[in-house]
Coordinates of C-alpha atoms in Angstrom, one line a residue:
X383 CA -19.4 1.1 -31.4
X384 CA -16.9 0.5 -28.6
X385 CA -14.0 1.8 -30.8
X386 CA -15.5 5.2 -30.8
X387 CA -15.4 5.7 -27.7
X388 CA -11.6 5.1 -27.0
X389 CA -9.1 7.3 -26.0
X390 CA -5.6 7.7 -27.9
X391 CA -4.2 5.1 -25.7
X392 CA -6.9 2.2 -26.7
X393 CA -8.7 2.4 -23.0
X394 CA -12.6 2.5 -22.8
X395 CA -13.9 5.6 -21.4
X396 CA -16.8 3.7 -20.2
X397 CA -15.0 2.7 -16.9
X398 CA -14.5 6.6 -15.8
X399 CA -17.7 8.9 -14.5
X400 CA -18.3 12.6 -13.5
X401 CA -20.8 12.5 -10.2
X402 CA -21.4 16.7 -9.9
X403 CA -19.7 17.3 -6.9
X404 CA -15.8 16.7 -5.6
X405 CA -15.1 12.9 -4.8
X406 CA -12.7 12.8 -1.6
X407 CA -13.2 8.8 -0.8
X408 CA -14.1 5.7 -2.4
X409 CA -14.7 2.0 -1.7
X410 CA -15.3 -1.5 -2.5
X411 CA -18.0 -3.6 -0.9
X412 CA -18.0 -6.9 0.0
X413 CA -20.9 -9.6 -1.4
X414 CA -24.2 -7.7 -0.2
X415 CA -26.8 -8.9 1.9
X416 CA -30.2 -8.3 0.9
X417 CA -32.6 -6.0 2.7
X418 CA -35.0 -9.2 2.8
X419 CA -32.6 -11.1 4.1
X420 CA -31.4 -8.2 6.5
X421 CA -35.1 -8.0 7.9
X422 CA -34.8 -11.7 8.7
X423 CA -31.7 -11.9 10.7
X424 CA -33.2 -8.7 12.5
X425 CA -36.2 -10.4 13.2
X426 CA -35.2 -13.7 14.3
X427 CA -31.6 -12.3 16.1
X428 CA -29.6 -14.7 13.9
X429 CA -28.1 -14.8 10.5
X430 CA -30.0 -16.6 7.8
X431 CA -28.3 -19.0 5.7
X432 CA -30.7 -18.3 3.0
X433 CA -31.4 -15.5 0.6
X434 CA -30.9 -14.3 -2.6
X435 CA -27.8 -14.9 -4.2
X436 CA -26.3 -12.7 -7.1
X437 CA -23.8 -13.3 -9.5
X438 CA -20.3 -12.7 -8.3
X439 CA -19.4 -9.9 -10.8
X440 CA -22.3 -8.0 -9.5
X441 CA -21.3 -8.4 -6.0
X442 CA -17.7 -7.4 -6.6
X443 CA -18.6 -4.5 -8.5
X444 CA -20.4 -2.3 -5.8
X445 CA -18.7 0.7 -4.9
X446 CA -19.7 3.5 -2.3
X447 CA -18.4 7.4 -3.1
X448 CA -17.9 10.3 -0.5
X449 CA -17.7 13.8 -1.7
X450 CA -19.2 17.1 -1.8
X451 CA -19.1 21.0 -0.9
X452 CA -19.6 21.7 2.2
X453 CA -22.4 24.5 3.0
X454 CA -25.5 23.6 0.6
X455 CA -26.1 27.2 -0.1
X456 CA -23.1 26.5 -2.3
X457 CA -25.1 24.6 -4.8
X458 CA -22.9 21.4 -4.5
X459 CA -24.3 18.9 -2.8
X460 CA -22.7 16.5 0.3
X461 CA -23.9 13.1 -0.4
X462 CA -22.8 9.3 -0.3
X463 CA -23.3 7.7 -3.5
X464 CA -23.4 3.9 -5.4
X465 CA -22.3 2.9 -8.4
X466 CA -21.4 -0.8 -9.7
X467 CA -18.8 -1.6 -12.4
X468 CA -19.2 -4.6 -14.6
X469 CA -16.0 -6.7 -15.2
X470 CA -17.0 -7.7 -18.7
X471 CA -18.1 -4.8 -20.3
X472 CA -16.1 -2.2 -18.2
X473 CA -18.9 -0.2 -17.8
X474 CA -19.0 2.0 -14.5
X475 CA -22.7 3.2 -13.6
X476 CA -24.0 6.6 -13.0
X477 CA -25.0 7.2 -8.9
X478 CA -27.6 3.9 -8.2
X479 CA -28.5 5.5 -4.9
X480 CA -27.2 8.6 -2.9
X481 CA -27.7 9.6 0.6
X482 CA -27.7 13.4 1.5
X483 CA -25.6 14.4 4.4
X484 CA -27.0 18.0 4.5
X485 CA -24.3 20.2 5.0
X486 CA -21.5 17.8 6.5
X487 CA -18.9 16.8 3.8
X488 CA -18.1 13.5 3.9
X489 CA -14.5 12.9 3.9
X490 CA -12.9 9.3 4.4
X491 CA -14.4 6.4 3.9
X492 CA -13.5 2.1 5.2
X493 CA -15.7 -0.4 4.2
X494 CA -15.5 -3.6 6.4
X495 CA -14.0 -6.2 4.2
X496 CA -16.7 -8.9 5.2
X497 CA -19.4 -6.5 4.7
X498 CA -20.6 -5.6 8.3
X499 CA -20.9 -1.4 7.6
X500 CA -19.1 1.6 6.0
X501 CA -17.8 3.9 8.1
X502 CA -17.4 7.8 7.3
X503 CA -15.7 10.6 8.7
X504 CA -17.2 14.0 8.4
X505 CA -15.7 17.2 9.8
X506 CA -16.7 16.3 13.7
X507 CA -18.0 12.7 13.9
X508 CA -17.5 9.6 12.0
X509 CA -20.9 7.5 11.8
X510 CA -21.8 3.9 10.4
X511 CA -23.7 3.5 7.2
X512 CA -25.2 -0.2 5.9
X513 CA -25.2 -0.9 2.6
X514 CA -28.2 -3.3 1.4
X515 CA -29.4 -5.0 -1.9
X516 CA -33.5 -5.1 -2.7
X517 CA -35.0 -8.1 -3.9
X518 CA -35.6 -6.6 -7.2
X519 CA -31.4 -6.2 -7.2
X520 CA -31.8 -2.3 -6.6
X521 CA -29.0 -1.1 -4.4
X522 CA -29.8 1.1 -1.6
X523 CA -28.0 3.1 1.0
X524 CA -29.0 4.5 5.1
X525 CA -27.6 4.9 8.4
X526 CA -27.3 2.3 10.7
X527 CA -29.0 1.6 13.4
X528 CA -25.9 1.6 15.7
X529 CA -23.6 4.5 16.6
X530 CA -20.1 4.5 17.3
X531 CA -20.3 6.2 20.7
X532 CA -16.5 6.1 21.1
X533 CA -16.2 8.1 17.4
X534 CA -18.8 10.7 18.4
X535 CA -17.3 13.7 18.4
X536 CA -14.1 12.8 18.0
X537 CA -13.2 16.1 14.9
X538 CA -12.0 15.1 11.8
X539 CA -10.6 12.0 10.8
X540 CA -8.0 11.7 8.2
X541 CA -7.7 8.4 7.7
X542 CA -10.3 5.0 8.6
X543 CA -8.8 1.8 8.0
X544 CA -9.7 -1.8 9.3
X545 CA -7.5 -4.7 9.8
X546 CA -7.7 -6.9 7.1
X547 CA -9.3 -9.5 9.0
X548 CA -11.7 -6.8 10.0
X549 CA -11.8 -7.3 13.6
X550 CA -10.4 -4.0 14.4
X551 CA -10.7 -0.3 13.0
X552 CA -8.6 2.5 13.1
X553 CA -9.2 6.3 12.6
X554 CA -6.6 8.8 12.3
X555 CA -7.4 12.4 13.8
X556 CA -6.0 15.6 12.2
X557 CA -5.4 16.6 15.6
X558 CA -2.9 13.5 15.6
X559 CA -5.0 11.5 18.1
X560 CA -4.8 7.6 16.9
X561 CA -7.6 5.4 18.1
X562 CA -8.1 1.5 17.5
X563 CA -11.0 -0.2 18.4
X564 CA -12.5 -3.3 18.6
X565 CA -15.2 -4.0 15.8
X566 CA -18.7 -4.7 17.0
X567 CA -18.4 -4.1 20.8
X568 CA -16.4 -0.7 19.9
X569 CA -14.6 -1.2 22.9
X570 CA -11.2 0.8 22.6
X571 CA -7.7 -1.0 22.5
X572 CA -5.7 1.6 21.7
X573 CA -5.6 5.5 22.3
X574 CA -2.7 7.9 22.0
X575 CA -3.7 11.5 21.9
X576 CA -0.6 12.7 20.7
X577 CA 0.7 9.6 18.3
X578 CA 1.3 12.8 15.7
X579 CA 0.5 16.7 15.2
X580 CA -1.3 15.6 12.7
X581 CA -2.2 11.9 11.3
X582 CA -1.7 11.7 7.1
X583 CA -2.3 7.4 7.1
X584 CA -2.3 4.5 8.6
X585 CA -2.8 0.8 7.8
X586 CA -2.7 -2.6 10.2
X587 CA 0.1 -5.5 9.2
X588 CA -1.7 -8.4 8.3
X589 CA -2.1 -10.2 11.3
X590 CA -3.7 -7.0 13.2
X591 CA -1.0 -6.7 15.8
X592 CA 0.4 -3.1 14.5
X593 CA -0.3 -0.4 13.4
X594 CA 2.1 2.3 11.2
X595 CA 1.2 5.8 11.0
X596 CA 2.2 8.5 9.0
X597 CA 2.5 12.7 9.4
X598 CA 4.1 15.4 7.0
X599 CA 6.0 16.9 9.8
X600 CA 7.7 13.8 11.2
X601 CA 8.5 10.2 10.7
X602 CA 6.3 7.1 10.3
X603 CA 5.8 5.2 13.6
X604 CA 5.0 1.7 14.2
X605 CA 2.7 1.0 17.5
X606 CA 1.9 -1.9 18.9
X607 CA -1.8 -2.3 19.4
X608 CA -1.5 -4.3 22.8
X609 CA 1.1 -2.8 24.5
X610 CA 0.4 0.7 23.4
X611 CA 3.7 1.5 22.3
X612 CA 5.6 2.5 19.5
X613 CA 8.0 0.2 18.7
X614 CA 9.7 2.2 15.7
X615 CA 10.1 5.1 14.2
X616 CA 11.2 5.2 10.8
X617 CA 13.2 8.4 10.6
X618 CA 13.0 11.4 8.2
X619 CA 15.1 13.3 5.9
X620 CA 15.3 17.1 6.1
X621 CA 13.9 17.8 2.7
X622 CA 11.5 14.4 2.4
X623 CA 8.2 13.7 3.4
X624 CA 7.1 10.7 4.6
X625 CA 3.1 10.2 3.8
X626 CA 1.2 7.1 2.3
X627 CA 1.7 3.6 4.2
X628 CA 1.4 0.1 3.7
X629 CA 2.0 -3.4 5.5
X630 CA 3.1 -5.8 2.6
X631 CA 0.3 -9.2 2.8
X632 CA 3.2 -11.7 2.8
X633 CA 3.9 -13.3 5.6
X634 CA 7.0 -15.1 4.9
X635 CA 8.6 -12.0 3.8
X636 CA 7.0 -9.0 5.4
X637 CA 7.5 -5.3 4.3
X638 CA 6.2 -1.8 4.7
X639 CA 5.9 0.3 1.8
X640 CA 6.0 4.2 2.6
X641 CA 5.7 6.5 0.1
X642 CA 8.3 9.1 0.4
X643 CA 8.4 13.0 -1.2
X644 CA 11.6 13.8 -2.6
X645 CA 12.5 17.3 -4.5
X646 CA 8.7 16.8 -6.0
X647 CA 8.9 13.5 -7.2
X648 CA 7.1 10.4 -5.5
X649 CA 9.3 7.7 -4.5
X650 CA 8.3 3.9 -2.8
X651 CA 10.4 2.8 -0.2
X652 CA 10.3 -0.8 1.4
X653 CA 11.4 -1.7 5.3
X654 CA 12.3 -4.7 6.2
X655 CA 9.7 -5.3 9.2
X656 CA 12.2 -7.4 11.5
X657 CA 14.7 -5.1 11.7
X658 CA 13.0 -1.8 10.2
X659 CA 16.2 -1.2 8.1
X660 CA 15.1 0.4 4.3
X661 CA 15.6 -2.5 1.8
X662 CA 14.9 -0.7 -1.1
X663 CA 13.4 2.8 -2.7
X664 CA 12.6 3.6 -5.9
X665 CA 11.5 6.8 -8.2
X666 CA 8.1 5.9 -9.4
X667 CA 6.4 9.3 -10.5
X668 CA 7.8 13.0 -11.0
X669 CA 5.2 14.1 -9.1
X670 CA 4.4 13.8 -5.4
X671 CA 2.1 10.9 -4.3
X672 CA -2.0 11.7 -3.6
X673 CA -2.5 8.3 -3.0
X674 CA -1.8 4.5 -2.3
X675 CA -3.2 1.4 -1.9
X676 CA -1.7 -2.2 -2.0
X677 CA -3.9 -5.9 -3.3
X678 CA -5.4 -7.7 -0.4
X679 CA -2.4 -10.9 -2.0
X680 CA 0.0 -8.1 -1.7
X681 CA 1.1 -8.7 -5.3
X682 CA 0.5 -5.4 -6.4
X683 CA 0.6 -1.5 -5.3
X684 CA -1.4 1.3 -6.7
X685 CA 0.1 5.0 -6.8
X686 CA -1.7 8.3 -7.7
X687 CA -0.6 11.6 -8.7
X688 CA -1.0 15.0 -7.4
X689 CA -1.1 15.6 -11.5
X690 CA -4.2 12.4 -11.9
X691 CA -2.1 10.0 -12.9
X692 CA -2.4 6.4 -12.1
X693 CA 0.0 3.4 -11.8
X694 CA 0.2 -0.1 -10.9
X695 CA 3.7 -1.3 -9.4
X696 CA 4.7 -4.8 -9.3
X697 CA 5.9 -5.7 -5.8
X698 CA 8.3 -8.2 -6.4
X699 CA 10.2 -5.4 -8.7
X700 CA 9.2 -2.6 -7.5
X701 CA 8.8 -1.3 -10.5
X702 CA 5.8 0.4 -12.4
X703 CA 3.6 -2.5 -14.8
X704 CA 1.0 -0.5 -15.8
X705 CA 0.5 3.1 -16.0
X706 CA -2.5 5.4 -17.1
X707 CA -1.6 9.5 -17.1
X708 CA -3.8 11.9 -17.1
X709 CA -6.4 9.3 -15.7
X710 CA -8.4 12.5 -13.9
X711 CA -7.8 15.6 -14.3
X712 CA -6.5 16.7 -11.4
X713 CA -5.4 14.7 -8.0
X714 CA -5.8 11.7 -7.1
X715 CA -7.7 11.9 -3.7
X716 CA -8.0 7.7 -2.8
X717 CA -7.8 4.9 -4.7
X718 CA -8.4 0.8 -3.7
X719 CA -8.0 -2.1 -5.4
X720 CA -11.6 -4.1 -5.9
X721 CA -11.4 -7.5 -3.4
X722 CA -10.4 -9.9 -6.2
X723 CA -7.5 -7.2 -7.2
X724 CA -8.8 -7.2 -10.9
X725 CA -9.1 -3.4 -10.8
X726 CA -8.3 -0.2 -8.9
X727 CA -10.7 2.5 -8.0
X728 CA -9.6 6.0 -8.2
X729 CA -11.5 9.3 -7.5
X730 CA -10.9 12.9 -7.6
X731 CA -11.7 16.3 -6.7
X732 CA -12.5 16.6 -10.3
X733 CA -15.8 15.4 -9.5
X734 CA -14.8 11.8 -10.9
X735 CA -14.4 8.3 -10.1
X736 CA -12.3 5.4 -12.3
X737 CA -12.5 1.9 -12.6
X738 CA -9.3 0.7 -14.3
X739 CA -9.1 -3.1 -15.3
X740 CA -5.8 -4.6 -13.8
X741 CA -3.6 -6.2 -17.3
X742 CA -2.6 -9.6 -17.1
X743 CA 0.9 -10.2 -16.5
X744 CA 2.4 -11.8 -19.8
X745 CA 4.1 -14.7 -18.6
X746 CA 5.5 -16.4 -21.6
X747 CA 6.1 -13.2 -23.2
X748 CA 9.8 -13.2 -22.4
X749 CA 10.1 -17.3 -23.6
X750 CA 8.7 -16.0 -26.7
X751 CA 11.2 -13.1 -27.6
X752 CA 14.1 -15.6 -26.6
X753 CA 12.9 -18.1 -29.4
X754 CA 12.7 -15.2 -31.8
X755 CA 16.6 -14.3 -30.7
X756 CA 17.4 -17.9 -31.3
X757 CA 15.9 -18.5 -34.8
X758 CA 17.9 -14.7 -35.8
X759 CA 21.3 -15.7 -34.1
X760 CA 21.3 -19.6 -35.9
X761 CA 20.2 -17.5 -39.1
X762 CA 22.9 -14.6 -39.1
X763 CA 25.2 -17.6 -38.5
X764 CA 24.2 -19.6 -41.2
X765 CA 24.8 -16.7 -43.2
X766 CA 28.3 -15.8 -41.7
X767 CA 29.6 -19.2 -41.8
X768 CA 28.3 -19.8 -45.8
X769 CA 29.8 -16.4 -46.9
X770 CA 32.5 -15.3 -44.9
X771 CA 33.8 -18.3 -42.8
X772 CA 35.5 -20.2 -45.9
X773 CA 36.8 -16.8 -47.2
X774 CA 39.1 -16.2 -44.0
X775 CA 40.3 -20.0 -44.6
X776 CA 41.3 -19.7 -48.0
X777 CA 43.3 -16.0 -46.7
X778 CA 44.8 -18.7 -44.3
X779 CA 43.3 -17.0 -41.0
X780 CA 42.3 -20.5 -39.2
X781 CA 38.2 -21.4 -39.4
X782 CA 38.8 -22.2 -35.7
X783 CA 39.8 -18.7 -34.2
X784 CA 37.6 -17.1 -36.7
X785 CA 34.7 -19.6 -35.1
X786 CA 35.9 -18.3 -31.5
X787 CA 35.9 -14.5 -32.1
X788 CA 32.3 -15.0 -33.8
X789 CA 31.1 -16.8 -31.0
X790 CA 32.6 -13.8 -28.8
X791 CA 30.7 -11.3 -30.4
X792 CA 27.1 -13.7 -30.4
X793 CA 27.6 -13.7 -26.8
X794 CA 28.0 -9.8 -25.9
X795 CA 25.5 -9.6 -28.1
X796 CA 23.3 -11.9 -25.9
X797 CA 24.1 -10.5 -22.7
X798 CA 23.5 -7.0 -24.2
X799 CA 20.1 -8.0 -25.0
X800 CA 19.2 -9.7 -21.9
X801 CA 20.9 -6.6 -19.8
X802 CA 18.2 -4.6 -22.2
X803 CA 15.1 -7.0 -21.5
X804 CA 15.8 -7.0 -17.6
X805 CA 16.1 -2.8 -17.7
X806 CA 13.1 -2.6 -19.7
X807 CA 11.3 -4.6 -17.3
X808 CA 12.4 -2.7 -14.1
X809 CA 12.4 0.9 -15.7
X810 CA 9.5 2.9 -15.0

């Protein structure tokens, strides 16, 4: 039954759903805590250190949606939505639960990666949603009881994003206003009205202390979240565009990736974050970049495509490992890479959201092709040595030079091939 359902390119179609309405934002949640156990810690002021438990494919596989179109009278409706994926069978759900926002279009979404809240940004406010897990294993979604007072009001926000620790959020205004704030007593550690005319991304490096932002119209800036400064500026190119960001998650060798817009193709760009000097760019899609995300191990990046296309670059390379075109139909409008980093999320204005399983890397693949090349070179040279090696003696040609020109060629030949494997594996 399964094989009917594949595409040309051998991938289930069961991981990819329509929801009626444009996606703009989509997320992963962390482990949920039932609304039983919720009531408890409510109750008694404390957290309970019982509860149900769930297996951890199901808690993995929770994902919240944003999307919509704006005015109801428009016959689309503005909602947030959950839907689970299953590892095993690939299978994506239809909407489990949805929330109606009424006539405010939710745009951005950042889950807290321990689970305390999603936060959404609608055209004038950003508010706090909790997302819970009946007894009976039903999911459901609601507002929080708390408010964000310090995100009231604030317009719209083009990008939410918490440190990965999650002890801090930050929210990017279109009006360019950056804000960071402590999470849970919302207390404000950072404002800068004018950080940008307008904010495209942002993202924290992994130990919280900065934040990089990004803007079409000028460079990507690095601020540091105590001070209140900016500490770099990564400068543009007349002609590029800076716009997606991301802190690398290794500490020993720290980068930050931007993506960069060059003649209409989408490039990745790395910066050394000690000296903020570019240590490497690469093309990685003939079409600009719609979005970007990065593993919380930091061993993989995720690109989309202003054309729906999705890849998965390898970090140590910088090169694409995996890639899955025509994955939407149109843009790309976010993507994030599930907590254990087995799959990516992607959604689109196409009114669709994609779970697509991360492939293994073969490791042993390339051990495997070298014994292959081995077994062929000691068989052509049985050959050549049984039929042609006594022949150039007996012509008096000496076996010895003839061996040491063979053994000349069997070696540019090697190279050759290994020049071959090494582009194949760093090419696109």
């Amino acid at each position: 039954m399964l094989e009917s359902i594949m595409n040309k390119e051998g991938r289930y179609l069961l991981c990819s759903k329509k929801y009626g309405r444009p996606l703009f934002a989509g997320a992963w949640l962390a482990p949920l805590t039932t609304k039983k156990k919720k009531e408890e810690e409510e109750r008694n002021g404390e957290g309970d250190e019982e509860g149900e438990v769930f297996p951890k494919e199901a808690q993995e596989g929770v994902v919240v949606l944003a999307g919509g179109g704006g005015n109801q009278r428009n016959g689309v409706p503005n909602s947030l939505l959950l839907a689970e994926y299953d590892f095993k069978s690939t299978l994506l759900t239809d909407a489990l639960d949805t929330y109606s926002t009424g006539d405010d279009t939710p745009l951005r979404l950042a889950a807290h990666p321990a689970g305390e809240g999603v936060v959404c940004s609608f055209e004038k406010d950003c508010r706090l949603f909790e997302v819970l897990r009946e007894s009976s294993g039903d999911l459901n979604v609601r507002v929080a009881e708390r408010e964000i007072q310090v995100l009231q009001g604030v317009g719209e926000q083009n990008c939410l994003v918490f440190s990965p620790d999650g002890i801090r959020l930050a929210a990017g205004g279109d009006d360019g206003h950056l804000l960071v704030i402590e999470w849970g007593s919302f207390k404000v550690l950072f404002d800068k009205p004018e950080a940008h005319k307008s904010i495209k991304d942002l993202d924290f490096s992994l130990d919280g202390a900065f934040v990089a932002s990004t803007s079409d119209d000028s460079a990507c800036r690095i601020w540091d979240v105590a001070s209140g400064t900016c500490v770099s500026s990564l400068p543009s190119v007349v002609g590029e565009g800076m716009g997606f960001v991301r802190f690398s998650r290794d500490c020993n060798k720290p980068l930050l990736y931007v993506t960069v817009r060059k003649r209409g193709n989408g490039f990745v760009s790395a910066f050394d974050t000690s000296s903020w000097k570019q240590v490497a760019s690469r093309k990685l899609q003939e079409d600009p970049i719609s979005a970007f995300s990065i593993t919380r191990d930091g061993r993989f990046l995720a690109i989309g495509s202003s054309e729906g296309d999705i890849s998965i670059v390898d970090t140590s390379t910088l090169s694409v490992c995996q890639k899955l075109k025509r994955a939407h139909m149109i843009f790309v409008t976010s993507m994030e890479f599930s907590p254990s980093g087995r799959a990516i999320l992607s959604v689109s204005a196409d009114s669709s959201a994609r779970v697509t399983p991360i492939e293994p890397r073969r490791s042993g693949s390339w051990q495997g092709s070298l014994l292959l090349l081995l077994i062929f070179i000691l068989s052509t040279l049985l050959v050549i040595v049984g039929e042609d090696v006594f022949k150039k003696w007996h012509e008096g040609r000496s076996s010895e030079s003839f061996l040491s020109g063979f053994f000349a060629r069997l070696s540019s030949f090697s190279d050759l091939n290994t020049r071959g494997h090494d582009d194949a594996r760093l090419s696109p």
